[in-house]
Amino acid sequence: MMTETERTLRIELAACYRIFAYLGWDELIYNHITVKLPDTPNHFLINPYGLHYSEITASSLLKVDIMGNKIDESEYDANPAGMVIHSAIHAVRPDLHCITHLHTNEGLAVACSRTGLRHDNFYSVMLYNRVAYHDFEGLTVNDGEKQRLVQSLGQHSQLILRNHGLLSGGATIEEAFIATWTLQRACEIQVACDATGQAIIPISDEIGEKTEQLLAKQIGAAGLGQREYAAMRRLVEQHNPGFEDL
Ligand SMILES: [Zn+2]
């Protein structure tokens, strides 16, 4: 019997996948957005392996445990390689109910650059002191790397996986969405700035710290990202309806 909480989260997460597809943050049938089910803390929802983000519906989302085992019957499985990162973080960070992972061009370009994200544009300055880094160890995430990954993240909620991509977490789907959006925008602008070949005006640490303190108050507040997410949900309801199939 599905709880009302699970039903709501399934619909919200399906909407989130379609929002990501709409924004071009999809990657064939790969990558994941996961959300924990609060009634059964070791269970989380994940995309069925084989569907494009734009095809995902509330009922097709898989419920898996922290080891990646399916809890309910489904014709689909979870992508075992990809979900390792999510399950490793869900296992140790109960505050991050939702985790997103992107392989966008701009995210990869910044993740591959030696300096990483510079806090010298409107979006990246909002992430001053907020982004951690994890060195690339190849495709397979083994148990040893899981531990190092969690160590790399520490108490941050956003991680640049070097040579690989972006990862963001949030207390809610809405919060993870807005964190993802800010990091993606920060990377897009950095790549666009670098492409001009012009010298970039630096932003001082003082301004970075001030911005961070100002935003820290908002990040603790309830409802972060709700309005933005709701607007994007209305957009995908028009553009690609049918995900609320419960
Ligand atoms: Zn990846």
PDB file of C-alpha atoms and ligand atoms in Angstrom:
ATOM      1  CA  MET A   1       0.000   0.000   0.000  1.00  0.00           C
ATOM      2  CA  MET A   2       1.499   3.295  -1.100  1.00  0.00           C
ATOM      3  CA  THR A   3       1.520   6.087   1.471  1.00  0.00           C
ATOM      4  CA  GLU A   4       0.323   9.566   0.582  1.00  0.00           C
ATOM      5  CA  THR A   5       3.897  10.824   1.096  1.00  0.00           C
ATOM      6  CA  GLU A   6       5.261   8.333  -1.425  1.00  0.00           C
ATOM      7  CA  ARG A   7       2.534   9.202  -3.914  1.00  0.00           C
ATOM      8  CA  THR A   8       3.319  12.924  -3.636  1.00  0.00           C
ATOM      9  CA  LEU A   9       7.071  12.348  -3.916  1.00  0.00           C
ATOM     10  CA  ARG A  10       6.642  10.090  -6.953  1.00  0.00           C
ATOM     11  CA  ILE A  11       4.689  12.797  -8.771  1.00  0.00           C
ATOM     12  CA  GLU A  12       7.131  15.525  -7.722  1.00  0.00           C
ATOM     13  CA  LEU A  13      10.143  13.470  -8.794  1.00  0.00           C
ATOM     14  CA  ALA A  14       8.577  12.513 -12.138  1.00  0.00           C
ATOM     15  CA  ALA A  15       7.934  16.232 -12.721  1.00  0.00           C
ATOM     16  CA  CYS A  16      11.548  16.930 -11.795  1.00  0.00           C
ATOM     17  CA  TYR A  17      12.833  14.459 -14.411  1.00  0.00           C
ATOM     18  CA  ARG A  18      10.681  16.156 -17.047  1.00  0.00           C
ATOM     19  CA  ILE A  19      11.916  19.583 -15.953  1.00  0.00           C
ATOM     20  CA  PHE A  20      15.509  18.353 -16.334  1.00  0.00           C
ATOM     21  CA  ALA A  21      14.683  17.020 -19.830  1.00  0.00           C
ATOM     22  CA  TYR A  22      13.051  20.332 -20.720  1.00  0.00           C
ATOM     23  CA  LEU A  23      16.184  22.195 -19.620  1.00  0.00           C
ATOM     24  CA  GLY A  24      18.436  19.871 -21.628  1.00  0.00           C
ATOM     25  CA  TRP A  25      19.992  18.316 -18.546  1.00  0.00           C
ATOM     26  CA  ASP A  26      19.302  14.761 -19.732  1.00  0.00           C
ATOM     27  CA  GLU A  27      21.907  12.232 -20.909  1.00  0.00           C
ATOM     28  CA  LEU A  28      20.354   9.491 -23.076  1.00  0.00           C
ATOM     29  CA  ILE A  29      19.016   7.051 -20.461  1.00  0.00           C
ATOM     30  CA  TYR A  30      21.783   7.774 -17.952  1.00  0.00           C
ATOM     31  CA  ASN A  31      22.237   9.855 -14.832  1.00  0.00           C
ATOM     32  CA  HIS A  32      19.885  10.043 -11.891  1.00  0.00           C
ATOM     33  CA  ILE A  33      17.795  12.183  -9.649  1.00  0.00           C
ATOM     34  CA  THR A  34      16.932  10.359  -6.445  1.00  0.00           C
ATOM     35  CA  VAL A  35      14.696  11.127  -3.507  1.00  0.00           C
ATOM     36  CA  LYS A  36      14.523   9.385  -0.164  1.00  0.00           C
ATOM     37  CA  LEU A  37      11.218   8.122   1.187  1.00  0.00           C
ATOM     38  CA  PRO A  38      10.934   9.500   4.717  1.00  0.00           C
ATOM     39  CA  ASP A  39       8.605   6.730   5.962  1.00  0.00           C
ATOM     40  CA  THR A  40      11.216   4.073   5.163  1.00  0.00           C
ATOM     41  CA  PRO A  41      14.534   5.906   5.463  1.00  0.00           C
ATOM     42  CA  ASN A  42      16.591   3.275   3.631  1.00  0.00           C
ATOM     43  CA  HIS A  43      14.411   3.380   0.550  1.00  0.00           C
ATOM     44  CA  PHE A  44      14.645   5.863  -2.259  1.00  0.00           C
ATOM     45  CA  LEU A  45      13.088   6.506  -5.661  1.00  0.00           C
ATOM     46  CA  ILE A  46      15.187   6.390  -8.823  1.00  0.00           C
ATOM     47  CA  ASN A  47      14.623   6.424 -12.590  1.00  0.00           C
ATOM     48  CA  PRO A  48      14.030   3.109 -14.341  1.00  0.00           C
ATOM     49  CA  TYR A  49      17.060   2.210 -16.481  1.00  0.00           C
ATOM     50  CA  GLY A  50      16.041   2.447 -20.129  1.00  0.00           C
ATOM     51  CA  LEU A  51      13.632   5.389 -20.041  1.00  0.00           C
ATOM     52  CA  HIS A  52      14.513   8.886 -21.166  1.00  0.00           C
ATOM     53  CA  TYR A  53      13.907  11.588 -18.544  1.00  0.00           C
ATOM     54  CA  SER A  54      11.040  12.919 -20.674  1.00  0.00           C
ATOM     55  CA  GLU A  55       9.238   9.538 -20.480  1.00  0.00           C
ATOM     56  CA  ILE A  56       9.394   9.006 -16.744  1.00  0.00           C
ATOM     57  CA  THR A  57       6.100   8.871 -14.860  1.00  0.00           C
ATOM     58  CA  ALA A  58       5.218   8.720 -11.170  1.00  0.00           C
ATOM     59  CA  SER A  59       4.349   5.013 -11.382  1.00  0.00           C
ATOM     60  CA  SER A  60       7.402   3.959 -13.386  1.00  0.00           C
ATOM     61  CA  LEU A  61       9.895   5.267 -10.805  1.00  0.00           C
ATOM     62  CA  LEU A  62      11.662   2.443  -9.002  1.00  0.00           C
ATOM     63  CA  LYS A  63      11.757   2.061  -5.252  1.00  0.00           C
ATOM     64  CA  VAL A  64      15.149   0.684  -4.222  1.00  0.00           C
ATOM     65  CA  ASP A  65      17.034   0.151  -0.991  1.00  0.00           C
ATOM     66  CA  ILE A  66      20.482   1.506  -0.208  1.00  0.00           C
ATOM     67  CA  MET A  67      22.069  -1.580  -1.828  1.00  0.00           C
ATOM     68  CA  GLY A  68      20.136  -0.986  -5.053  1.00  0.00           C
ATOM     69  CA  ASN A  69      17.683  -3.881  -4.603  1.00  0.00           C
ATOM     70  CA  LYS A  70      14.214  -3.287  -6.023  1.00  0.00           C
ATOM     71  CA  ILE A  71      11.519  -3.168  -3.360  1.00  0.00           C
ATOM     72  CA  ASP A  72       8.508  -3.424  -5.660  1.00  0.00           C
ATOM     73  CA  GLU A  73       8.035  -5.441  -8.839  1.00  0.00           C
ATOM     74  CA  SER A  74       8.959  -3.591 -12.028  1.00  0.00           C
ATOM     75  CA  GLU A  75       9.844  -4.554 -15.573  1.00  0.00           C
ATOM     76  CA  TYR A  76      12.815  -2.179 -15.188  1.00  0.00           C
ATOM     77  CA  ASP A  77      15.965  -2.249 -13.113  1.00  0.00           C
ATOM     78  CA  ALA A  78      18.079   0.541 -11.738  1.00  0.00           C
ATOM     79  CA  ASN A  79      21.369   1.263 -13.513  1.00  0.00           C
ATOM     80  CA  PRO A  80      23.737  -0.336 -10.995  1.00  0.00           C
ATOM     81  CA  ALA A  81      26.855   1.631 -11.959  1.00  0.00           C
ATOM     82  CA  GLY A  82      25.199   5.010 -11.842  1.00  0.00           C
ATOM     83  CA  MET A  83      23.290   4.688  -8.621  1.00  0.00           C
ATOM     84  CA  VAL A  84      26.322   3.894  -6.498  1.00  0.00           C
ATOM     85  CA  ILE A  85      27.125   7.564  -6.023  1.00  0.00           C
ATOM     86  CA  HIS A  86      23.560   8.343  -4.948  1.00  0.00           C
ATOM     87  CA  SER A  87      23.247   5.424  -2.564  1.00  0.00           C
ATOM     88  CA  ALA A  88      26.621   6.195  -0.955  1.00  0.00           C
ATOM     89  CA  ILE A  89      25.511   9.748  -0.194  1.00  0.00           C
ATOM     90  CA  HIS A  90      21.936   8.849   0.809  1.00  0.00           C
ATOM     91  CA  ALA A  91      23.377   6.334   3.285  1.00  0.00           C
ATOM     92  CA  VAL A  92      25.326   8.955   5.237  1.00  0.00           C
ATOM     93  CA  ARG A  93      23.556  12.268   4.656  1.00  0.00           C
ATOM     94  CA  PRO A  94      19.999  12.074   5.992  1.00  0.00           C
ATOM     95  CA  ASP A  95      19.702  15.846   5.502  1.00  0.00           C
ATOM     96  CA  LEU A  96      19.983  15.477   1.716  1.00  0.00           C
ATOM     97  CA  HIS A  97      16.667  13.925   0.752  1.00  0.00           C
ATOM     98  CA  CYS A  98      17.147  14.634  -2.925  1.00  0.00           C
ATOM     99  CA  ILE A  99      20.335  14.259  -4.982  1.00  0.00           C
ATOM    100  CA  THR A 100      20.801  15.265  -8.614  1.00  0.00           C
ATOM    101  CA  HIS A 101      23.636  14.482 -10.995  1.00  0.00           C
ATOM    102  CA  LEU A 102      24.386  16.142 -14.349  1.00  0.00           C
ATOM    103  CA  HIS A 103      26.714  15.580 -17.303  1.00  0.00           C
ATOM    104  CA  THR A 104      26.047  18.875 -19.086  1.00  0.00           C
ATOM    105  CA  ASN A 105      28.718  20.248 -21.432  1.00  0.00           C
ATOM    106  CA  GLU A 106      29.287  23.277 -19.229  1.00  0.00           C
ATOM    107  CA  GLY A 107      29.356  21.197 -16.048  1.00  0.00           C
ATOM    108  CA  LEU A 108      31.904  18.840 -17.600  1.00  0.00           C
ATOM    109  CA  ALA A 109      33.981  21.712 -18.969  1.00  0.00           C
ATOM    110  CA  VAL A 110      34.319  23.199 -15.485  1.00  0.00           C
ATOM    111  CA  ALA A 111      34.790  19.763 -13.877  1.00  0.00           C
ATOM    112  CA  CYS A 112      37.633  19.049 -16.329  1.00  0.00           C
ATOM    113  CA  SER A 113      39.363  22.393 -15.810  1.00  0.00           C
ATOM    114  CA  ARG A 114      42.250  22.532 -13.383  1.00  0.00           C
ATOM    115  CA  THR A 115      40.902  25.553 -11.517  1.00  0.00           C
ATOM    116  CA  GLY A 116      37.362  24.203 -11.254  1.00  0.00           C
ATOM    117  CA  LEU A 117      34.613  26.719 -10.558  1.00  0.00           C
ATOM    118  CA  ARG A 118      35.835  30.282 -10.105  1.00  0.00           C
ATOM    119  CA  HIS A 119      33.622  32.451  -7.944  1.00  0.00           C
ATOM    120  CA  ASP A 120      33.735  35.366 -10.353  1.00  0.00           C
ATOM    121  CA  ASN A 121      30.258  35.556 -11.833  1.00  0.00           C
ATOM    122  CA  PHE A 122      26.769  36.336 -10.576  1.00  0.00           C
ATOM    123  CA  TYR A 123      25.850  32.670 -10.017  1.00  0.00           C
ATOM    124  CA  SER A 124      29.185  31.216  -8.969  1.00  0.00           C
ATOM    125  CA  VAL A 125      29.640  33.840  -6.265  1.00  0.00           C
ATOM    126  CA  MET A 126      26.466  32.485  -4.654  1.00  0.00           C
ATOM    127  CA  LEU A 127      28.308  29.184  -4.331  1.00  0.00           C
ATOM    128  CA  TYR A 128      31.339  30.683  -2.587  1.00  0.00           C
ATOM    129  CA  ASN A 129      32.655  28.068  -0.094  1.00  0.00           C
ATOM    130  CA  ARG A 130      29.712  25.826  -0.965  1.00  0.00           C
ATOM    131  CA  VAL A 131      31.177  23.426  -3.512  1.00  0.00           C
ATOM    132  CA  ALA A 132      33.414  20.461  -2.736  1.00  0.00           C
ATOM    133  CA  TYR A 133      35.546  18.478  -5.208  1.00  0.00           C
ATOM    134  CA  HIS A 134      36.148  14.796  -5.753  1.00  0.00           C
ATOM    135  CA  ASP A 135      39.031  13.482  -7.890  1.00  0.00           C
ATOM    136  CA  PHE A 136      38.248  11.136 -10.756  1.00  0.00           C
ATOM    137  CA  GLU A 137      38.979   7.460 -10.153  1.00  0.00           C
ATOM    138  CA  GLY A 138      37.571   5.966 -13.355  1.00  0.00           C
ATOM    139  CA  LEU A 139      34.157   4.612 -14.206  1.00  0.00           C
ATOM    140  CA  THR A 140      33.581   2.073 -11.489  1.00  0.00           C
ATOM    141  CA  VAL A 141      32.719   3.294  -8.065  1.00  0.00           C
ATOM    142  CA  ASN A 142      33.961   0.614  -5.704  1.00  0.00           C
ATOM    143  CA  ASP A 143      33.447   0.531  -1.966  1.00  0.00           C
ATOM    144  CA  GLY A 144      36.727   2.317  -1.318  1.00  0.00           C
ATOM    145  CA  GLU A 145      35.719   5.164  -3.581  1.00  0.00           C
ATOM    146  CA  LYS A 146      32.286   5.393  -1.940  1.00  0.00           C
ATOM    147  CA  GLN A 147      34.030   6.274   1.301  1.00  0.00           C
ATOM    148  CA  ARG A 148      36.311   8.801  -0.386  1.00  0.00           C
ATOM    149  CA  LEU A 149      33.340  10.307  -2.201  1.00  0.00           C
ATOM    150  CA  VAL A 150      31.495  10.849   1.051  1.00  0.00           C
ATOM    151  CA  GLN A 151      34.681  12.303   2.571  1.00  0.00           C
ATOM    152  CA  SER A 152      35.092  14.643  -0.396  1.00  0.00           C
ATOM    153  CA  LEU A 153      31.519  15.898   0.039  1.00  0.00           C
ATOM    154  CA  GLY A 154      31.936  16.385   3.793  1.00  0.00           C
ATOM    155  CA  GLN A 155      29.219  18.707   5.067  1.00  0.00           C
ATOM    156  CA  HIS A 156      28.784  20.406   1.703  1.00  0.00           C
ATOM    157  CA  SER A 157      25.706  19.741  -0.374  1.00  0.00           C
ATOM    158  CA  GLN A 158      27.262  20.289  -3.795  1.00  0.00           C
ATOM    159  CA  LEU A 159      30.128  18.429  -5.381  1.00  0.00           C
ATOM    160  CA  ILE A 160      32.088  18.833  -8.580  1.00  0.00           C
ATOM    161  CA  LEU A 161      33.151  15.368  -9.666  1.00  0.00           C
ATOM    162  CA  ARG A 162      36.420  16.168 -11.440  1.00  0.00           C
ATOM    163  CA  ASN A 163      36.537  15.095 -15.108  1.00  0.00           C
ATOM    164  CA  HIS A 164      32.994  13.778 -14.683  1.00  0.00           C
ATOM    165  CA  GLY A 165      30.107  16.091 -13.749  1.00  0.00           C
ATOM    166  CA  LEU A 166      28.062  17.938 -11.150  1.00  0.00           C
ATOM    167  CA  LEU A 167      26.204  16.732  -8.094  1.00  0.00           C
ATOM    168  CA  SER A 168      23.788  18.673  -5.883  1.00  0.00           C
ATOM    169  CA  GLY A 169      21.728  17.758  -2.861  1.00  0.00           C
ATOM    170  CA  GLY A 170      18.884  19.377  -0.997  1.00  0.00           C
ATOM    171  CA  ALA A 171      16.464  18.838   1.856  1.00  0.00           C
ATOM    172  CA  THR A 172      13.639  18.752  -0.701  1.00  0.00           C
ATOM    173  CA  ILE A 173      13.296  18.180  -4.455  1.00  0.00           C
ATOM    174  CA  GLU A 174      12.704  21.920  -4.848  1.00  0.00           C
ATOM    175  CA  GLU A 175      15.862  22.796  -2.921  1.00  0.00           C
ATOM    176  CA  ALA A 176      17.976  20.303  -4.885  1.00  0.00           C
ATOM    177  CA  PHE A 177      16.506  21.693  -8.106  1.00  0.00           C
ATOM    178  CA  ILE A 178      17.427  25.297  -7.342  1.00  0.00           C
ATOM    179  CA  ALA A 179      20.907  24.255  -6.154  1.00  0.00           C
ATOM    180  CA  THR A 180      21.403  22.326  -9.414  1.00  0.00           C
ATOM    181  CA  TRP A 181      20.171  25.265 -11.450  1.00  0.00           C
ATOM    182  CA  THR A 182      22.506  27.725  -9.719  1.00  0.00           C
ATOM    183  CA  LEU A 183      25.547  25.461 -10.206  1.00  0.00           C
ATOM    184  CA  GLN A 184      24.664  24.774 -13.843  1.00  0.00           C
ATOM    185  CA  ARG A 185      24.178  28.517 -14.528  1.00  0.00           C
ATOM    186  CA  ALA A 186      27.486  29.271 -12.787  1.00  0.00           C
ATOM    187  CA  CYS A 187      29.259  26.790 -15.084  1.00  0.00           C
ATOM    188  CA  GLU A 188      27.482  28.057 -18.221  1.00  0.00           C
ATOM    189  CA  ILE A 189      28.547  31.628 -17.502  1.00  0.00           C
ATOM    190  CA  GLN A 190      32.134  30.650 -16.683  1.00  0.00           C
ATOM    191  CA  VAL A 191      32.434  28.731 -19.959  1.00  0.00           C
ATOM    192  CA  ALA A 192      30.858  31.621 -21.893  1.00  0.00           C
ATOM    193  CA  CYS A 193      33.195  34.132 -20.221  1.00  0.00           C
ATOM    194  CA  ASP A 194      36.270  32.018 -20.970  1.00  0.00           C
ATOM    195  CA  ALA A 195      35.175  31.674 -24.609  1.00  0.00           C
ATOM    196  CA  THR A 196      35.358  35.461 -25.029  1.00  0.00           C
ATOM    197  CA  GLY A 197      39.106  35.311 -24.401  1.00  0.00           C
ATOM    198  CA  GLN A 198      38.771  38.496 -22.360  1.00  0.00           C
ATOM    199  CA  ALA A 199      40.270  38.937 -18.908  1.00  0.00           C
ATOM    200  CA  ILE A 200      37.588  38.230 -16.293  1.00  0.00           C
ATOM    201  CA  ILE A 201      37.030  40.776 -13.521  1.00  0.00           C
ATOM    202  CA  PRO A 202      37.639  38.992 -10.218  1.00  0.00           C
ATOM    203  CA  ILE A 203      35.180  39.152  -7.313  1.00  0.00           C
ATOM    204  CA  SER A 204      36.875  39.692  -3.946  1.00  0.00           C
ATOM    205  CA  ASP A 205      36.777  37.135  -1.126  1.00  0.00           C
ATOM    206  CA  GLU A 206      35.065  39.784   0.979  1.00  0.00           C
ATOM    207  CA  ILE A 207      32.157  39.999  -1.457  1.00  0.00           C
ATOM    208  CA  GLY A 208      32.135  36.211  -1.754  1.00  0.00           C
ATOM    209  CA  GLU A 209      31.856  35.837   2.022  1.00  0.00           C
ATOM    210  CA  LYS A 210      29.156  38.499   2.277  1.00  0.00           C
ATOM    211  CA  THR A 211      27.127  36.795  -0.460  1.00  0.00           C
ATOM    212  CA  GLU A 212      27.539  33.433   1.207  1.00  0.00           C
ATOM    213  CA  GLN A 213      26.361  34.758   4.592  1.00  0.00           C
ATOM    214  CA  LEU A 214      23.342  36.395   3.019  1.00  0.00           C
ATOM    215  CA  LEU A 215      22.368  33.215   1.180  1.00  0.00           C
ATOM    216  CA  ALA A 216      23.055  30.974   4.183  1.00  0.00           C
ATOM    217  CA  LYS A 217      20.042  32.590   5.911  1.00  0.00           C
ATOM    218  CA  GLN A 218      17.829  31.709   2.933  1.00  0.00           C
ATOM    219  CA  ILE A 219      19.198  28.199   2.577  1.00  0.00           C
ATOM    220  CA  GLY A 220      18.144  27.395   6.146  1.00  0.00           C
ATOM    221  CA  ALA A 221      14.664  28.736   5.458  1.00  0.00           C
ATOM    222  CA  ALA A 222      11.787  26.517   4.431  1.00  0.00           C
ATOM    223  CA  GLY A 223      10.503  26.690   0.908  1.00  0.00           C
ATOM    224  CA  LEU A 224      13.780  27.351  -0.895  1.00  0.00           C
ATOM    225  CA  GLY A 225      13.251  26.801  -4.623  1.00  0.00           C
ATOM    226  CA  GLN A 226       9.505  26.188  -4.247  1.00  0.00           C
ATOM    227  CA  ARG A 227       8.317  29.035  -6.423  1.00  0.00           C
ATOM    228  CA  GLU A 228      10.869  28.365  -9.157  1.00  0.00           C
ATOM    229  CA  TYR A 229      10.133  24.654  -9.135  1.00  0.00           C
ATOM    230  CA  ALA A 230       6.355  25.224  -9.192  1.00  0.00           C
ATOM    231  CA  ALA A 231       6.727  27.499 -12.230  1.00  0.00           C
ATOM    232  CA  MET A 232       8.817  24.905 -14.054  1.00  0.00           C
ATOM    233  CA  ARG A 233       6.324  22.199 -13.137  1.00  0.00           C
ATOM    234  CA  ARG A 234       3.489  24.227 -14.678  1.00  0.00           C
ATOM    235  CA  LEU A 235       5.629  24.564 -17.800  1.00  0.00           C
ATOM    236  CA  VAL A 236       6.214  20.812 -18.177  1.00  0.00           C
ATOM    237  CA  GLU A 237       2.543  20.086 -17.412  1.00  0.00           C
ATOM    238  CA  GLN A 238       1.813  22.012 -20.614  1.00  0.00           C
ATOM    239  CA  HIS A 239       4.815  20.925 -22.617  1.00  0.00           C
ATOM    240  CA  ASN A 240       4.932  17.236 -21.697  1.00  0.00           C
ATOM    241  CA  PRO A 241       1.919  16.173 -19.593  1.00  0.00           C
ATOM    242  CA  GLY A 242       1.041  12.684 -18.392  1.00  0.00           C
ATOM    243  CA  PHE A 243       3.613  12.095 -15.673  1.00  0.00           C
ATOM    244  CA  GLU A 244       1.022  12.066 -12.846  1.00  0.00           C
ATOM    245  CA  ASP A 245      -0.140   8.511 -13.547  1.00  0.00           C
ATOM    246  CA  LEU A 246      -1.023   7.506  -9.978  1.00  0.00           C
TER     247      LEU A 246
HETATM  248 ZN    ZN B   1      27.949  10.605 -13.922  1.00  0.00          ZN
END
